C-alpha cells in the first residue's frame, strides 16, 4: 500500500461515495464531508452504460444496481414521428448489458449503504473553509471550526467545486446554450428499451428506471444567456416541447406532466480542468475535474471510474507522487474524449435546430458509437 492511510473526501455524491467505498475496500480510512445536512437527490433517473456497471462491480454493488434498476439493450434512434433509423449504445461487457437505467435516488441509496457498511465516516452539513496543502500532509479547517490533518484530500464536490477553486484558483463552468428537462412517469407497457427521438428543435429520450417507472429527457436550446425559467412555466413549456412528437408512446405522456416540482430543468454547463488534477496532496475527481454535458450519459460513469482507479493506485506499494501521476495518466484522455465528443454532439444538435448544415463528415450516430465503444476498453 502507498503511505496513505487516511483520506478526506469533500462531497458525498456519486464520485465521493464511490471513492469512499473503494478506499475502505482497500483498507484505507475515508471520511466524507458533505455540505447538505441531509442528502436530497432528485427523483429522475440516470443512464449507466456497461462501463459504469463494470466500475460498480469493482465496488461490489453492480448486481444490486442491476437488480434495482432496469437493464436494457441498445437505444432506438428515431425520427420525431417514431420511425426508427438506427440504434446506439456500447456492446455489453461480459455479463453487463449495454445499459442499465436507474433512479438517481436508488443509486445514491445503494452507494450510501455500501459506504456505511464498509466503514466510511460521514460528517453532514459541513464543508472546508481553508486548506493548507503541504508537501506531505493537508491541514484542513472546516466550517464548524474543527480542524483535521490528512495525508490526502480529494475534491469530489461537483462542478462548482470549492476544493478545486481553493487549490487551483477560481474556475467557472461554461453554459453551453442547451438545457435538459426531465420528468418521471409510470412505465408504458410497450417500452422495452431506451428510445431517442430527434426532433426539429429538440431531442427527446425515454429511459427505463425500474420495472414500473421511466424518465423522459428533453434537450432544448434556450438561448445564449443562461436562462432562468420560473416554476409556474415549467409544466407548460415542457408539455409544449413534448407535444411536438406525434408518437403514441410519447403523446400518451403529455397529460401526465402536471407537477412543476417534478420538472427537473437544468441549463447545461461544462468544465474540463487541464492536467494535472492534483497539487501536492490534494486531488480532484468526477465533475470537479471534468464536468461533461450529458449527451453521452457518461458523467457519473467517469466519476465512478475515477474513484476505482484512484483507490487501485493508492492500494499499491508506490509513492504518492506516482499514485497521482498514474491516476492522471489513466484518466485524462478518457475523460477529455467524453467531454469533447459530448460538446461536439450538442453543437451539431443546435446547428440542426437552427437549420445550419452540418460540416461534411459530421455523423452523430457514428460519433456516439465510436465514443461509447471506446469506453468499453479497460480503464
Ligand atoms: C441533466 C444531466 C443529466 C445527466 N445524466 C447522466 C446520465 O444519464 N449518466 C451519467 O453517467 N451521468 C449523467 N450526468 C452526469 C452526472 O450527474 C455527474 O457527472 C455526476 O453526478 C458527477 O458526480 P460527482 O460526485 O462528481 O458530483 P455531484 O454528483 O455533483 O456530487 C457532488 C457532491 O458534493 C456535494 N458538495 C458540493 N459542494 C460541496 C462543498 N463545498 N463541500 C462539501 N460537499 C459539497 C454536493 O452536495 C454533492 O453531494 C448528467 C448530468 C446532467 C447535468
mmCIF file of N, CA, C and O and ligand atoms in Angstrom, residues 9-17 33-36 39 42 45-49 52 104 108 126-128 156-163 180-182 215 264 266-269 285-294 296-303, ligand 1:
data_model
loop_
_atom_site.group_PDB
_atom_site.id
_atom_site.type_symbol
_atom_site.label_atom_id
_atom_site.label_comp_id
_atom_site.label_asym_id
_atom_site.label_seq_id
_atom_site.Cartn_x
_atom_site.Cartn_y
_atom_site.Cartn_z
ATOM 1 N N UNK A 9 -12.546 13.063 1.923
ATOM 2 C CA UNK A 9 -13.262 13.249 0.660
ATOM 3 C C UNK A 9 -14.270 14.374 0.874
ATOM 4 O O UNK A 9 -15.114 14.296 1.776
ATOM 5 N N UNK A 10 -14.184 15.395 0.055
ATOM 6 C CA UNK A 10 -15.136 16.512 0.181
ATOM 7 C C UNK A 10 -16.219 16.299 -0.877
ATOM 8 O O UNK A 10 -15.938 16.358 -2.077
ATOM 9 N N UNK A 11 -17.451 16.021 -0.436
ATOM 10 C CA UNK A 11 -18.558 15.778 -1.367
ATOM 11 C C UNK A 11 -18.989 14.324 -1.349
ATOM 12 O O UNK A 11 -18.177 13.432 -1.612
ATOM 13 N N UNK A 12 -20.251 14.098 -1.035
ATOM 14 C CA UNK A 12 -20.783 12.734 -0.960
ATOM 15 C C UNK A 12 -21.749 12.440 -2.085
ATOM 16 O O UNK A 12 -22.818 11.864 -1.870
ATOM 17 N N UNK A 13 -21.403 12.849 -3.307
ATOM 18 C CA UNK A 13 -22.203 12.489 -4.490
ATOM 19 C C UNK A 13 -21.719 11.140 -5.015
ATOM 20 O O UNK A 13 -21.093 10.353 -4.295
ATOM 21 N N UNK A 14 -22.007 10.906 -6.286
ATOM 22 C CA UNK A 14 -21.694 9.594 -6.868
ATOM 23 C C UNK A 14 -20.183 9.320 -6.799
ATOM 24 O O UNK A 14 -19.751 8.229 -6.432
ATOM 25 N N UNK A 15 -19.374 10.335 -7.130
ATOM 26 C CA UNK A 15 -17.931 10.143 -7.118
ATOM 27 C C UNK A 15 -17.373 9.971 -5.709
ATOM 28 O O UNK A 15 -16.559 9.080 -5.452
ATOM 29 N N UNK A 16 -17.810 10.817 -4.789
ATOM 30 C CA UNK A 16 -17.294 10.762 -3.414
ATOM 31 C C UNK A 16 -17.677 9.466 -2.717
ATOM 32 O O UNK A 16 -16.842 8.838 -2.042
ATOM 33 N N UNK A 17 -18.927 9.048 -2.881
ATOM 34 C CA UNK A 17 -19.366 7.787 -2.257
ATOM 35 C C UNK A 17 -18.586 6.611 -2.852
ATOM 36 O O UNK A 17 -18.153 5.712 -2.126
ATOM 37 N N UNK A 33 -17.011 14.636 4.003
ATOM 38 C CA UNK A 33 -17.787 15.784 4.474
ATOM 39 C C UNK A 33 -18.706 16.220 3.333
ATOM 40 O O UNK A 33 -18.276 16.364 2.195
ATOM 41 N N UNK A 34 -19.961 16.383 3.667
ATOM 42 C CA UNK A 34 -20.987 16.697 2.667
ATOM 43 C C UNK A 34 -21.692 17.975 3.106
ATOM 44 O O UNK A 34 -22.139 18.091 4.244
ATOM 45 N N UNK A 35 -21.820 18.905 2.167
ATOM 46 C CA UNK A 35 -22.350 20.225 2.526
ATOM 47 C C UNK A 35 -23.838 20.185 2.884
ATOM 48 O O UNK A 35 -24.305 20.966 3.719
ATOM 49 N N UNK A 36 -24.580 19.264 2.280
ATOM 50 C CA UNK A 36 -26.015 19.173 2.607
ATOM 51 C C UNK A 36 -26.182 18.528 3.986
ATOM 52 O O UNK A 36 -25.465 17.592 4.330
ATOM 53 N N UNK A 39 -29.009 14.222 2.559
ATOM 54 C CA UNK A 39 -28.968 14.051 1.109
ATOM 55 C C UNK A 39 -30.357 14.306 0.527
ATOM 56 O O UNK A 39 -31.363 13.906 1.095
ATOM 57 N N UNK A 42 -32.561 14.211 -6.495
ATOM 58 C CA UNK A 42 -33.817 14.386 -7.239
ATOM 59 C C UNK A 42 -34.269 13.093 -7.899
ATOM 60 O O UNK A 42 -33.489 12.178 -8.162
ATOM 61 N N UNK A 45 -33.965 9.722 -13.371
ATOM 62 C CA UNK A 45 -33.021 8.617 -13.468
ATOM 63 C C UNK A 45 -31.695 8.984 -14.077
ATOM 64 O O UNK A 45 -31.414 10.150 -14.375
ATOM 65 N N UNK A 46 -30.904 7.964 -14.265
ATOM 66 C CA UNK A 46 -29.576 8.130 -14.823
ATOM 67 C C UNK A 46 -29.311 6.926 -15.719
ATOM 68 O O UNK A 46 -29.779 5.825 -15.430
ATOM 69 N N UNK A 47 -28.598 7.183 -16.802
ATOM 70 C CA UNK A 47 -28.246 6.105 -17.729
ATOM 71 C C UNK A 47 -26.874 5.570 -17.328
ATOM 72 O O UNK A 47 -25.945 6.352 -17.125
ATOM 73 N N UNK A 48 -26.778 4.255 -17.217
ATOM 74 C CA UNK A 48 -25.472 3.660 -16.925
ATOM 75 C C UNK A 48 -25.123 2.734 -18.075
ATOM 76 O O UNK A 48 -25.845 1.764 -18.338
ATOM 77 N N UNK A 49 -24.019 3.020 -18.742
ATOM 78 C CA UNK A 49 -23.577 2.094 -19.774
ATOM 79 C C UNK A 49 -22.788 0.955 -19.125
ATOM 80 O O UNK A 49 -22.489 1.015 -17.930
ATOM 81 N N UNK A 52 -20.004 1.682 -16.755
ATOM 82 C CA UNK A 52 -20.375 2.132 -15.406
ATOM 83 C C UNK A 52 -20.637 0.917 -14.520
ATOM 84 O O UNK A 52 -20.223 0.870 -13.355
ATOM 85 N N UNK A 104 -31.924 7.990 -9.723
ATOM 86 C CA UNK A 104 -30.773 8.574 -9.009
ATOM 87 C C UNK A 104 -30.868 8.315 -7.512
ATOM 88 O O UNK A 104 -29.867 8.104 -6.838
ATOM 89 N N UNK A 108 -28.096 6.369 -5.339
ATOM 90 C CA UNK A 108 -27.485 7.012 -4.182
ATOM 91 C C UNK A 108 -27.633 6.146 -2.941
ATOM 92 O O UNK A 108 -26.688 5.968 -2.157
ATOM 93 N N UNK A 126 -21.493 20.119 6.338
ATOM 94 C CA UNK A 126 -20.163 20.652 6.627
ATOM 95 C C UNK A 126 -19.352 20.777 5.335
ATOM 96 O O UNK A 126 -19.516 19.980 4.422
ATOM 97 N N UNK A 127 -18.484 21.782 5.304
ATOM 98 C CA UNK A 127 -17.511 21.822 4.202
ATOM 99 C C UNK A 127 -16.185 22.367 4.723
ATOM 100 O O UNK A 127 -16.042 22.627 5.923
ATOM 101 N N UNK A 128 -15.237 22.493 3.801
ATOM 102 C CA UNK A 128 -13.931 23.022 4.199
ATOM 103 C C UNK A 128 -14.001 24.544 4.163
ATOM 104 O O UNK A 128 -14.665 25.127 3.307
ATOM 105 N N UNK A 156 -14.394 15.964 -4.358
ATOM 106 C CA UNK A 156 -15.422 15.266 -5.154
ATOM 107 C C UNK A 156 -16.696 16.084 -5.016
ATOM 108 O O UNK A 156 -17.787 15.546 -4.862
ATOM 109 N N UNK A 157 -16.518 17.408 -5.047
ATOM 110 C CA UNK A 157 -17.623 18.299 -4.697
ATOM 111 C C UNK A 157 -18.263 18.958 -5.918
ATOM 112 O O UNK A 157 -18.779 20.065 -5.841
ATOM 113 N N UNK A 158 -18.222 18.242 -7.039
ATOM 114 C CA UNK A 158 -19.059 18.623 -8.172
ATOM 115 C C UNK A 158 -18.545 19.783 -9.005
ATOM 116 O O UNK A 158 -17.439 20.302 -8.803
ATOM 117 N N UNK A 159 -19.382 20.189 -9.948
ATOM 118 C CA UNK A 159 -18.965 21.149 -10.984
ATOM 119 C C UNK A 159 -18.529 22.495 -10.394
ATOM 120 O O UNK A 159 -17.668 23.174 -10.948
ATOM 121 N N UNK A 160 -19.121 22.903 -9.265
ATOM 122 C CA UNK A 160 -18.723 24.179 -8.653
ATOM 123 C C UNK A 160 -17.751 23.956 -7.494
ATOM 124 O O UNK A 160 -17.761 24.719 -6.520
ATOM 125 N N UNK A 161 -16.922 22.974 -7.612
ATOM 126 C CA UNK A 161 -16.028 22.512 -6.535
ATOM 127 C C UNK A 161 -15.313 23.641 -5.776
ATOM 128 O O UNK A 161 -14.567 24.430 -6.354
ATOM 129 N N UNK A 162 -15.542 23.647 -4.478
ATOM 130 C CA UNK A 162 -14.840 24.617 -3.633
ATOM 131 C C UNK A 162 -13.376 24.209 -3.461
ATOM 132 O O UNK A 162 -12.472 25.042 -3.454
ATOM 133 N N UNK A 163 -13.154 22.900 -3.331
ATOM 134 C CA UNK A 163 -11.776 22.410 -3.169
ATOM 135 C C UNK A 163 -10.941 22.836 -4.379
ATOM 136 O O UNK A 163 -9.831 23.354 -4.244
ATOM 137 N N UNK A 180 -31.559 20.760 -20.358
ATOM 138 C CA UNK A 180 -32.253 19.467 -20.292
ATOM 139 C C UNK A 180 -33.432 19.573 -19.341
ATOM 140 O O UNK A 180 -33.326 20.163 -18.266
ATOM 141 N N UNK A 181 -34.554 19.002 -19.767
ATOM 142 C CA UNK A 181 -35.767 18.908 -18.957
ATOM 143 C C UNK A 181 -35.985 17.433 -18.660
ATOM 144 O O UNK A 181 -35.898 16.614 -19.576
ATOM 145 N N UNK A 182 -36.277 17.106 -17.409
ATOM 146 C CA UNK A 182 -36.530 15.687 -17.104
ATOM 147 C C UNK A 182 -37.803 15.537 -16.263
ATOM 148 O O UNK A 182 -38.162 16.431 -15.495
ATOM 149 N N UNK A 215 -37.997 7.642 -17.028
ATOM 150 C CA UNK A 215 -37.961 9.099 -17.055
ATOM 151 C C UNK A 215 -37.795 9.545 -18.500
ATOM 152 O O UNK A 215 -37.316 8.801 -19.360
ATOM 153 N N UNK A 264 -37.517 18.608 -13.674
ATOM 154 C CA UNK A 264 -36.128 18.921 -13.316
ATOM 155 C C UNK A 264 -35.506 19.597 -14.542
ATOM 156 O O UNK A 264 -35.166 18.941 -15.526
ATOM 157 N N UNK A 266 -32.546 21.902 -16.213
ATOM 158 C CA UNK A 266 -31.139 22.197 -15.940
ATOM 159 C C UNK A 266 -30.434 22.744 -17.178
ATOM 160 O O UNK A 266 -30.275 22.032 -18.162
ATOM 161 N N UNK A 267 -30.037 24.032 -17.170
ATOM 162 C CA UNK A 267 -29.161 24.525 -18.235
ATOM 163 C C UNK A 267 -27.835 23.756 -18.155
ATOM 164 O O UNK A 267 -27.350 23.471 -17.055
ATOM 165 N N UNK A 268 -27.259 23.415 -19.289
ATOM 166 C CA UNK A 268 -26.077 22.550 -19.282
ATOM 167 C C UNK A 268 -24.788 23.351 -19.221
ATOM 168 O O UNK A 268 -24.588 24.291 -19.995
ATOM 169 N N UNK A 269 -23.928 22.941 -18.332
ATOM 170 C CA UNK A 269 -22.631 23.602 -18.157
ATOM 171 C C UNK A 269 -21.530 22.560 -18.248
ATOM 172 O O UNK A 269 -21.755 21.387 -17.947
ATOM 173 N N UNK A 285 -11.726 14.780 -8.489
ATOM 174 C CA UNK A 285 -12.285 13.751 -9.376
ATOM 175 C C UNK A 285 -13.729 14.075 -9.724
ATOM 176 O O UNK A 285 -14.342 14.983 -9.160
ATOM 177 N N UNK A 286 -14.273 13.305 -10.656
ATOM 178 C CA UNK A 286 -15.672 13.493 -11.068
ATOM 179 C C UNK A 286 -15.881 14.866 -11.685
ATOM 180 O O UNK A 286 -14.987 15.435 -12.329
ATOM 181 N N UNK A 287 -17.083 15.413 -11.469
ATOM 182 C CA UNK A 287 -17.423 16.696 -12.088
ATOM 183 C C UNK A 287 -16.507 17.828 -11.640
ATOM 184 O O UNK A 287 -16.370 18.827 -12.348
ATOM 185 N N UNK A 288 -15.884 17.718 -10.491
ATOM 186 C CA UNK A 288 -14.945 18.759 -10.050
ATOM 187 C C UNK A 288 -13.801 18.892 -11.050
ATOM 188 O O UNK A 288 -13.271 19.980 -11.279
ATOM 189 N N UNK A 289 -13.432 17.772 -11.691
ATOM 190 C CA UNK A 289 -12.303 17.779 -12.634
ATOM 191 C C UNK A 289 -12.759 17.855 -14.084
ATOM 192 O O UNK A 289 -12.101 18.464 -14.927
ATOM 193 N N UNK A 290 -13.885 17.208 -14.388
ATOM 194 C CA UNK A 290 -14.301 17.095 -15.804
ATOM 195 C C UNK A 290 -15.810 16.995 -15.883
ATOM 196 O O UNK A 290 -16.363 15.898 -16.053
ATOM 197 N N UNK A 291 -16.478 18.107 -15.741
ATOM 198 C CA UNK A 291 -17.946 18.083 -15.795
ATOM 199 C C UNK A 291 -18.379 18.078 -17.258
ATOM 200 O O UNK A 291 -18.200 19.060 -17.972
ATOM 201 N N UNK A 292 -18.921 16.958 -17.684
ATOM 202 C CA UNK A 292 -19.361 16.863 -19.071
ATOM 203 C C UNK A 292 -20.862 17.115 -19.153
ATOM 204 O O UNK A 292 -21.589 16.912 -18.183
ATOM 205 N N UNK A 293 -21.325 17.536 -20.302
ATOM 206 C CA UNK A 293 -22.771 17.605 -20.539
ATOM 207 C C UNK A 293 -23.255 16.185 -20.846
ATOM 208 O O UNK A 293 -22.453 15.334 -21.234
ATOM 209 N N UNK A 294 -24.572 15.915 -20.685
ATOM 210 C CA UNK A 294 -24.991 14.500 -20.691
ATOM 211 C C UNK A 294 -25.310 13.897 -22.053
ATOM 212 O O UNK A 294 -26.026 12.913 -22.120
ATOM 213 N N UNK A 296 -23.745 12.009 -23.840
ATOM 214 C CA UNK A 296 -23.390 10.586 -23.909
ATOM 215 C C UNK A 296 -23.758 9.852 -22.628
ATOM 216 O O UNK A 296 -23.394 8.684 -22.443
ATOM 217 N N UNK A 297 -24.459 10.538 -21.724
ATOM 218 C CA UNK A 297 -24.904 9.895 -20.481
ATOM 219 C C UNK A 297 -23.788 9.190 -19.750
ATOM 220 O O UNK A 297 -23.956 8.048 -19.299
ATOM 221 N N UNK A 298 -22.646 9.848 -19.596
ATOM 222 C CA UNK A 298 -21.488 9.123 -19.064
ATOM 223 C C UNK A 298 -20.757 9.840 -17.936
ATOM 224 O O UNK A 298 -19.735 9.337 -17.462
ATOM 225 N N UNK A 299 -21.249 11.008 -17.502
ATOM 226 C CA UNK A 299 -20.512 11.774 -16.482
ATOM 227 C C UNK A 299 -20.364 11.010 -15.175
ATOM 228 O O UNK A 299 -19.286 10.978 -14.571
ATOM 229 N N UNK A 300 -21.443 10.377 -14.748
ATOM 230 C CA UNK A 300 -21.376 9.645 -13.481
ATOM 231 C C UNK A 300 -20.494 8.414 -13.624
ATOM 232 O O UNK A 300 -19.756 8.053 -12.693
ATOM 233 N N UNK A 301 -20.559 7.786 -14.808
ATOM 234 C CA UNK A 301 -19.698 6.617 -15.040
ATOM 235 C C UNK A 301 -18.233 7.015 -14.893
ATOM 236 O O UNK A 301 -17.433 6.301 -14.280
ATOM 237 N N UNK A 302 -17.890 8.179 -15.436
ATOM 238 C CA UNK A 302 -16.493 8.629 -15.334
ATOM 239 C C UNK A 302 -16.119 8.888 -13.878
ATOM 240 O O UNK A 302 -15.000 8.580 -13.447
ATOM 241 N N UNK A 303 -17.050 9.458 -13.106
ATOM 242 C CA UNK A 303 -16.754 9.736 -11.692
ATOM 243 C C UNK A 303 -16.500 8.432 -10.931
ATOM 244 O O UNK A 303 -15.583 8.340 -10.108
HETATM 245 C C1 LIG B 1 -29.006 16.892 -16.992
HETATM 246 C C2 LIG B 1 -27.946 15.894 -16.630
HETATM 247 C C3 LIG B 1 -28.143 14.546 -16.935
HETATM 248 C C4 LIG B 1 -27.143 13.616 -16.652
HETATM 249 N N1 LIG B 1 -27.339 12.315 -16.978
HETATM 250 C C5 LIG B 1 -26.351 11.412 -16.773
HETATM 251 C C6 LIG B 1 -26.528 10.047 -17.131
HETATM 252 O O1 LIG B 1 -27.587 9.661 -17.637
HETATM 253 N N2 LIG B 1 -25.496 9.174 -16.905
HETATM 254 C C7 LIG B 1 -24.326 9.576 -16.339
HETATM 255 O O2 LIG B 1 -23.409 8.745 -16.161
HETATM 256 N N3 LIG B 1 -24.139 10.870 -15.967
HETATM 257 C C8 LIG B 1 -25.120 11.779 -16.166
HETATM 258 N N4 LIG B 1 -24.946 13.091 -15.782
HETATM 259 C C9 LIG B 1 -23.692 13.479 -15.131
HETATM 260 C C10 LIG B 1 -23.679 13.104 -13.661
HETATM 261 O O3 LIG B 1 -24.850 13.543 -12.989
HETATM 262 C C11 LIG B 1 -22.460 13.723 -12.991
HETATM 263 O O4 LIG B 1 -21.325 13.511 -13.813
HETATM 264 C C12 LIG B 1 -22.215 13.089 -11.638
HETATM 265 O O5 LIG B 1 -23.285 13.372 -10.778
HETATM 266 C C13 LIG B 1 -20.911 13.621 -11.056
HETATM 267 O O6 LIG B 1 -20.747 13.103 -9.774
HETATM 268 P P1 LIG B 1 -19.843 13.892 -8.719
HETATM 269 O O7 LIG B 1 -19.879 13.052 -7.491
HETATM 270 O O8 LIG B 1 -18.553 14.241 -9.327
HETATM 271 O O9 LIG B 1 -20.598 15.278 -8.473
HETATM 272 P P2 LIG B 1 -22.020 15.560 -7.871
HETATM 273 O O10 LIG B 1 -22.982 14.494 -8.246
HETATM 274 O O11 LIG B 1 -22.343 16.976 -8.217
HETATM 275 O O12 LIG B 1 -21.819 15.453 -6.283
HETATM 276 C C14 LIG B 1 -21.141 16.434 -5.562
HETATM 277 C C15 LIG B 1 -21.493 16.294 -4.103
HETATM 278 O O13 LIG B 1 -20.710 17.225 -3.360
HETATM 279 C C16 LIG B 1 -21.538 17.995 -2.523
HETATM 280 N N5 LIG B 1 -20.897 19.298 -2.374
HETATM 281 C C17 LIG B 1 -20.926 20.346 -3.248
HETATM 282 N N6 LIG B 1 -20.168 21.344 -2.786
HETATM 283 C C18 LIG B 1 -19.650 20.917 -1.614
HETATM 284 C C19 LIG B 1 -18.777 21.514 -0.668
HETATM 285 N N7 LIG B 1 -18.278 22.744 -0.848
HETATM 286 N N8 LIG B 1 -18.438 20.786 0.420
HETATM 287 C C20 LIG B 1 -18.939 19.533 0.634
HETATM 288 N N9 LIG B 1 -19.769 18.943 -0.237
HETATM 289 C C21 LIG B 1 -20.108 19.615 -1.350
HETATM 290 C C22 LIG B 1 -22.877 18.036 -3.220
HETATM 291 O O14 LIG B 1 -23.930 18.325 -2.316
HETATM 292 C C23 LIG B 1 -22.943 16.613 -3.775
HETATM 293 O O15 LIG B 1 -23.437 15.703 -2.832
HETATM 294 C C24 LIG B 1 -25.930 14.027 -16.056
HETATM 295 C C25 LIG B 1 -25.733 15.370 -15.740
HETATM 296 C C26 LIG B 1 -26.741 16.303 -16.028
HETATM 297 C C27 LIG B 1 -26.486 17.742 -15.717
#
